[in-house]
Amino acid sequence: MYNIDLSDKTALVFGVANQRSIAHHIARFLHQAGANIVLAYQNDRVRNNVEKAASELGDATLVECDVSDDTNVEKAFAEIKQKAKTIDVVIHSIAFANREDLGGDFAETPREGFRLALDISAYSLIPITKYAKPLMQDGGSIMTMTFQASERVFPGYNVMGTAKAALEHEVRQLAFELGPENIRVNALSAGPLDTLSSRVISGYIDMKTAHREKSPLQRNITHEEVAKTALYLASDLSSGVTGEILHVDTGYHIIGF
Ligand code: NAD
């Protein structure tokens, strides 16, 4: 569809739960550009949906990987190494927080809810990068998904804003560290999109309306637009870009009032 050729590349994609997942759309665009796709999915709960997604992705390879457990991540990467040998692109599109911590008073966030949200949504990029690095012998591109709540207050986003701030810092730190290996690390900061995760954020509908009414492009972003930007970051077109937080939000982030 676009003139980008990833036919000699393998992309490892974390975060497909169903066909609305941002990761699913990114995997679709990478596959259309010719990439071989490996889908790392959370657990049996999402397996059926992931199998459906895989069938549209040239029978992508499936690997189970729950990032809350170190041995699980290590085991998953041993399997990935065996099945894919090398990887060129990594998509980290994972987040989780308890529903009760995505609304109400941020000051009431319990320690365990904070730990869980930061563990799954931010820390997980670190072990994924650690195990992916030796498989990225020819350099490559790692990207994660963030949201502007890392830098501005979005009521209801609460602890996930803290997690995204940590995640964006990791992007810069890892970009610095992996630069000599020619591995680029970037984040896509997407506007609101209807998915399993976004629906549980209290105030999500208002957030979507504000984006539509106030952004320079006067509409909401689409899954496809985020996926297109991921395709750019996965490809040689972005060879000079690393450590970047790239907003794909119809321009909402520039608006002050
Ligand atoms: P989604 O629910 O489809 O994806 C979240 C994924 O995280 C799921 O596939 C889930 O299985 C995975 N996950 C959760 N806990 C996990 C664990 N322990 N181990 C492995 N995987 C685990 O929702 P989405 O909106 O596609 O979210 C993907 C990313 O995009 C998230 O980081 C989210 O914060 C970010 N994001 C979403 C929006 C939006 O409006 N939807 C906007 C900006 C950023």
Short mmCIF file of C-alpha atoms and ligand atoms in Angstrom, two decimals:
data_model
loop_
_atom_site.label_atom_id
_atom_site.label_comp_id
_atom_site.label_asym_id
_atom_site.label_seq_id
_atom_site.Cartn_x
_atom_site.Cartn_y
_atom_site.Cartn_z
CA MET A 1 0.00 0.00 0.00
CA TYR A 2 2.85 2.35 0.89
CA ASN A 3 6.19 2.11 -0.79
CA ILE A 4 8.03 0.82 2.26
CA ASP A 5 9.73 -2.54 2.01
CA LEU A 6 10.20 -4.52 5.22
CA SER A 7 10.29 -7.88 3.47
CA ASP A 8 13.59 -8.94 5.01
CA LYS A 9 12.53 -7.84 8.52
CA THR A 10 10.94 -9.53 11.51
CA ALA A 11 8.72 -7.52 13.85
CA LEU A 12 7.99 -8.69 17.39
CA VAL A 13 4.68 -7.20 18.49
CA PHE A 14 3.50 -7.13 22.12
CA GLY A 15 -0.04 -6.03 22.99
CA VAL A 16 -2.60 -7.57 20.66
CA ALA A 17 -5.67 -8.43 22.76
CA ASN A 18 -8.26 -8.09 20.01
CA GLN A 19 -8.79 -6.46 16.63
CA ARG A 20 -9.18 -3.01 18.18
CA SER A 21 -5.79 -3.13 19.88
CA ILE A 22 -3.40 -0.49 18.57
CA ALA A 23 -0.80 -3.27 18.28
CA HIS A 24 -3.08 -5.19 15.91
CA HIS A 25 -3.26 -2.25 13.51
CA ILE A 26 0.48 -1.70 13.69
CA ALA A 27 1.10 -5.41 13.02
CA ARG A 28 -1.25 -5.21 10.03
CA PHE A 29 0.67 -2.30 8.49
CA LEU A 30 4.06 -3.93 9.15
CA HIS A 31 2.81 -7.16 7.59
CA GLN A 32 1.49 -5.29 4.53
CA ALA A 33 4.99 -3.83 4.12
CA GLY A 34 6.30 -7.41 4.01
CA ALA A 35 7.53 -7.94 7.57
CA ASN A 36 7.41 -11.34 9.18
CA ILE A 37 5.30 -10.96 12.35
CA VAL A 38 5.75 -12.55 15.77
CA LEU A 39 2.87 -11.83 18.15
CA ALA A 40 3.68 -12.02 21.86
CA TYR A 41 0.34 -12.26 23.66
CA GLN A 42 -0.46 -12.03 27.37
CA ASN A 43 -2.22 -15.32 28.16
CA ASP A 44 -4.93 -17.83 27.24
CA ARG A 45 -7.65 -15.24 27.87
CA VAL A 46 -6.69 -13.42 24.66
CA ARG A 47 -5.41 -16.44 22.71
CA ASN A 48 -8.53 -16.90 20.53
CA ASN A 49 -8.54 -13.27 19.43
CA VAL A 50 -4.82 -13.35 18.81
CA GLU A 51 -5.18 -16.44 16.64
CA LYS A 52 -7.80 -14.60 14.56
CA ALA A 53 -5.47 -11.62 14.22
CA ALA A 54 -2.56 -13.89 13.29
CA SER A 55 -4.49 -15.44 10.41
CA GLU A 56 -4.69 -11.98 8.79
CA LEU A 57 -0.97 -11.49 9.29
CA GLY A 58 0.44 -14.22 7.09
CA ASP A 59 0.08 -16.78 9.86
CA ALA A 60 2.18 -14.89 12.32
CA THR A 61 4.15 -16.85 14.90
CA LEU A 62 2.52 -16.78 18.36
CA VAL A 63 4.40 -16.70 21.65
CA GLU A 64 2.83 -16.37 25.09
CA CYS A 65 4.42 -13.72 27.30
CA ASP A 66 2.99 -12.29 30.51
CA VAL A 67 5.36 -9.44 31.32
CA SER A 68 4.49 -9.45 35.03
CA ASP A 69 6.82 -12.41 35.53
CA ASP A 70 10.58 -12.31 34.77
CA THR A 71 10.95 -16.03 34.11
CA ASN A 72 8.04 -15.87 31.72
CA VAL A 73 9.72 -13.07 29.72
CA GLU A 74 13.00 -14.97 29.64
CA LYS A 75 11.25 -18.15 28.51
CA ALA A 76 9.28 -16.28 25.83
CA PHE A 77 12.47 -14.79 24.39
CA ALA A 78 14.14 -18.22 24.31
CA GLU A 79 11.17 -19.36 22.20
CA ILE A 80 11.33 -16.22 20.04
CA LYS A 81 15.04 -16.81 19.42
CA GLN A 82 14.35 -20.38 18.37
CA LYS A 83 11.45 -19.48 16.08
CA ALA A 84 12.55 -16.15 14.58
CA LYS A 85 16.37 -16.19 15.00
CA THR A 86 16.72 -12.40 14.63
CA ILE A 87 14.40 -9.44 15.06
CA ASP A 88 14.47 -5.95 13.61
CA VAL A 89 11.43 -4.20 15.05
CA VAL A 90 9.87 -4.40 18.52
CA ILE A 91 6.45 -2.94 19.31
CA HIS A 92 5.72 -2.53 23.04
CA SER A 93 2.01 -1.74 23.27
CA ILE A 94 1.23 -2.87 26.81
CA ALA A 95 -0.42 -1.13 29.75
CA PHE A 96 -2.45 -2.11 32.77
CA ALA A 97 -3.83 -0.48 35.93
CA ASN A 98 -6.62 -1.48 38.28
CA ARG A 99 -9.88 0.07 37.13
CA GLU A 100 -10.40 1.78 40.52
CA ASP A 101 -7.08 3.61 40.05
CA LEU A 102 -8.18 5.12 36.72
CA GLY A 103 -10.64 7.61 38.18
CA GLY A 104 -11.45 9.26 41.50
CA ASP A 105 -8.78 10.88 43.66
CA PHE A 106 -5.19 10.33 42.59
CA ALA A 107 -4.21 10.97 46.24
CA GLU A 108 -6.06 7.76 47.14
CA THR A 109 -3.91 5.56 44.85
CA PRO A 110 -2.83 2.54 46.92
CA ARG A 111 0.80 1.40 46.90
CA GLU A 112 -0.11 -1.91 45.25
CA GLY A 113 -2.10 -0.21 42.48
CA PHE A 114 0.80 2.15 41.83
CA ARG A 115 3.30 -0.73 41.78
CA LEU A 116 1.15 -2.78 39.40
CA ALA A 117 0.53 0.08 36.94
CA LEU A 118 4.19 1.04 36.76
CA ASP A 119 5.39 -2.56 36.64
CA ILE A 120 3.24 -3.60 33.69
CA SER A 121 3.02 -0.30 31.81
CA ALA A 122 6.54 1.09 32.26
CA TYR A 123 9.00 -1.42 33.71
CA SER A 124 8.11 -4.08 31.10
CA LEU A 125 9.89 -2.10 28.36
CA ILE A 126 13.20 -2.68 30.16
CA PRO A 127 13.32 -6.53 30.19
CA ILE A 128 11.82 -6.60 26.68
CA THR A 129 14.65 -4.36 25.48
CA LYS A 130 17.24 -6.39 27.40
CA TYR A 131 16.22 -9.67 25.75
CA ALA A 132 15.50 -8.17 22.32
CA LYS A 133 18.89 -6.43 22.03
CA PRO A 134 21.03 -9.55 21.37
CA LEU A 135 18.54 -10.62 18.68
CA MET A 136 18.81 -7.25 16.91
CA GLN A 137 22.22 -7.91 15.36
CA ASP A 138 21.66 -5.51 12.45
CA GLY A 139 20.29 -2.71 14.59
CA GLY A 140 16.62 -1.90 14.44
CA SER A 141 13.73 0.00 15.90
CA ILE A 142 11.97 -0.38 19.26
CA MET A 143 8.83 1.61 19.93
CA THR A 144 6.33 1.97 22.73
CA MET A 145 2.93 3.60 23.12
CA THR A 146 2.43 6.60 25.37
CA PHE A 147 -0.14 9.32 26.06
CA GLN A 148 0.08 13.05 26.77
CA ALA A 149 -1.06 12.47 30.37
CA SER A 150 2.69 11.98 31.02
CA GLU A 151 3.14 15.76 30.85
CA ARG A 152 -0.32 17.34 31.39
CA VAL A 153 -3.21 16.52 33.70
CA PHE A 154 -6.00 14.46 32.19
CA PRO A 155 -8.56 13.89 34.97
CA GLY A 156 -9.11 10.15 35.44
CA TYR A 157 -5.85 9.10 33.84
CA ASN A 158 -4.23 9.29 37.31
CA VAL A 159 -1.57 6.62 37.92
CA MET A 160 -1.34 5.81 34.22
CA GLY A 161 -0.01 9.36 33.70
CA THR A 162 2.75 8.55 36.21
CA ALA A 163 3.47 5.31 34.35
CA LYS A 164 3.65 7.10 30.99
CA ALA A 165 6.05 9.72 32.43
CA ALA A 166 8.32 6.86 33.58
CA LEU A 167 7.97 5.12 30.22
CA GLU A 168 8.97 8.26 28.30
CA HIS A 169 12.05 8.64 30.46
CA GLU A 170 12.96 5.02 29.69
CA VAL A 171 12.70 5.79 25.97
CA ARG A 172 15.39 8.48 26.29
CA GLN A 173 17.62 6.39 28.57
CA LEU A 174 17.38 3.30 26.35
CA ALA A 175 17.82 5.34 23.15
CA PHE A 176 21.10 6.64 24.59
CA GLU A 177 22.26 3.20 25.65
CA LEU A 178 21.31 1.31 22.47
CA GLY A 179 22.33 4.02 20.00
CA PRO A 180 25.84 2.56 19.48
CA GLU A 181 24.16 -0.71 18.39
CA ASN A 182 22.12 1.28 15.84
CA ILE A 183 18.96 0.34 17.73
CA ARG A 184 16.55 3.27 17.86
CA VAL A 185 14.02 3.66 20.68
CA ASN A 186 11.00 5.93 20.29
CA ALA A 187 7.47 6.42 21.61
CA LEU A 188 4.26 7.21 19.81
CA SER A 189 2.02 9.49 21.83
CA ALA A 190 -1.42 8.69 20.44
CA GLY A 191 -4.65 10.60 20.85
CA PRO A 192 -7.65 8.71 22.32
CA LEU A 193 -8.70 5.56 20.45
CA ASP A 194 -11.49 3.13 21.33
CA THR A 195 -9.88 -0.02 22.72
CA LEU A 196 -10.36 -2.39 25.66
CA SER A 197 -7.91 -0.34 27.75
CA SER A 198 -9.12 3.17 26.95
CA ARG A 199 -12.77 2.36 27.72
CA VAL A 200 -12.04 1.84 31.42
CA ILE A 201 -10.54 5.31 31.90
CA SER A 202 -13.12 7.51 33.59
CA GLY A 203 -13.67 10.65 31.51
CA TYR A 204 -12.46 8.92 28.33
CA ILE A 205 -15.50 10.04 26.30
CA ASP A 206 -14.99 13.69 27.35
CA MET A 207 -11.33 13.38 26.47
CA LYS A 208 -12.23 12.18 23.01
CA THR A 209 -14.70 15.03 22.54
CA ALA A 210 -12.13 17.63 23.64
CA HIS A 211 -9.59 16.24 21.18
CA ARG A 212 -12.13 16.38 18.37
CA GLU A 213 -13.24 19.93 19.15
CA LYS A 214 -9.91 21.54 20.04
CA SER A 215 -7.20 19.85 18.01
CA PRO A 216 -5.86 21.72 14.96
CA LEU A 217 -7.18 19.01 12.63
CA GLN A 218 -10.60 19.20 14.38
CA ARG A 219 -11.16 15.47 14.54
CA ASN A 220 -10.02 12.37 16.38
CA ILE A 221 -7.03 10.33 15.35
CA THR A 222 -7.56 6.89 13.79
CA HIS A 223 -5.92 3.53 14.50
CA GLU A 224 -4.60 3.59 10.93
CA GLU A 225 -2.85 6.94 11.42
CA VAL A 226 -1.04 5.60 14.47
CA ALA A 227 -0.11 2.45 12.55
CA LYS A 228 1.22 4.50 9.62
CA THR A 229 3.48 6.44 11.97
CA ALA A 230 4.70 3.17 13.48
CA LEU A 231 5.51 1.99 9.96
CA TYR A 232 7.62 5.12 9.47
CA LEU A 233 9.45 4.50 12.77
CA ALA A 234 10.01 0.86 11.83
CA SER A 235 11.47 1.76 8.46
CA ASP A 236 14.67 3.31 7.22
CA LEU A 237 12.74 6.57 6.60
CA SER A 238 13.25 7.35 10.29
CA SER A 239 16.92 6.25 10.41
CA GLY A 240 17.96 9.49 12.15
CA VAL A 241 15.20 9.52 14.75
CA THR A 242 15.70 8.12 18.26
CA GLY A 243 14.71 9.07 21.82
CA GLU A 244 11.70 10.85 20.36
CA ILE A 245 8.15 11.14 21.74
CA LEU A 246 6.22 11.51 18.52
CA HIS A 247 2.67 12.87 18.96
CA VAL A 248 0.07 11.32 16.67
CA ASP A 249 -2.92 13.15 18.09
CA THR A 250 -4.26 15.45 15.33
CA GLY A 251 -2.09 18.15 16.97
CA TYR A 252 -3.97 18.34 20.29
CA HIS A 253 -0.75 18.59 22.33
CA ILE A 254 0.14 22.06 21.01
CA ILE A 255 -3.07 23.68 22.23
CA GLY A 256 -2.93 25.81 25.40
CA PHE A 257 -6.49 27.08 25.42
P1 NAD B 1 -5.45 -2.93 24.48
O1 NAD B 1 -6.21 -3.27 25.71
O2 NAD B 1 -5.94 -3.47 23.22
O3 NAD B 1 -3.91 -3.30 24.66
C1 NAD B 1 -3.28 -3.40 25.91
C2 NAD B 1 -2.46 -4.68 25.86
O4 NAD B 1 -1.68 -4.82 27.05
C3 NAD B 1 -3.36 -5.93 25.75
O5 NAD B 1 -2.98 -6.66 24.60
C4 NAD B 1 -3.01 -6.72 26.98
O6 NAD B 1 -3.06 -8.12 26.77
C5 NAD B 1 -1.59 -6.22 27.25
N1 NAD B 1 -1.16 -6.52 28.62
C6 NAD B 1 -1.71 -6.06 29.78
N2 NAD B 1 -1.08 -6.64 30.83
C7 NAD B 1 -0.12 -7.47 30.30
C8 NAD B 1 0.82 -8.37 30.85
N3 NAD B 1 0.92 -8.56 32.18
N4 NAD B 1 1.64 -9.06 30.01
C9 NAD B 1 1.55 -8.91 28.69
N5 NAD B 1 0.66 -8.08 28.08
C10 NAD B 1 -0.17 -7.38 28.91
O7 NAD B 1 -5.45 -1.32 24.45
P2 NAD B 1 -4.61 -0.29 23.56
O8 NAD B 1 -5.35 0.99 23.68
O9 NAD B 1 -4.32 -0.85 22.24
O10 NAD B 1 -3.28 -0.11 24.41
C11 NAD B 1 -1.98 -0.31 23.87
C12 NAD B 1 -1.04 0.78 24.37
O11 NAD B 1 -1.41 2.02 23.78
C13 NAD B 1 -1.03 1.00 25.87
O12 NAD B 1 0.29 1.28 26.30
C14 NAD B 1 -1.89 2.24 26.02
O13 NAD B 1 -1.61 2.95 27.21
C15 NAD B 1 -1.43 3.01 24.80
N6 NAD B 1 -2.28 4.13 24.39
C16 NAD B 1 -3.60 3.92 24.15
C17 NAD B 1 -4.39 5.00 23.77
C18 NAD B 1 -5.86 4.81 23.54
O14 NAD B 1 -6.60 5.81 23.58
N7 NAD B 1 -6.34 3.62 23.30
C19 NAD B 1 -3.82 6.29 23.60
C20 NAD B 1 -2.46 6.45 23.84
C21 NAD B 1 -1.69 5.36 24.23
#
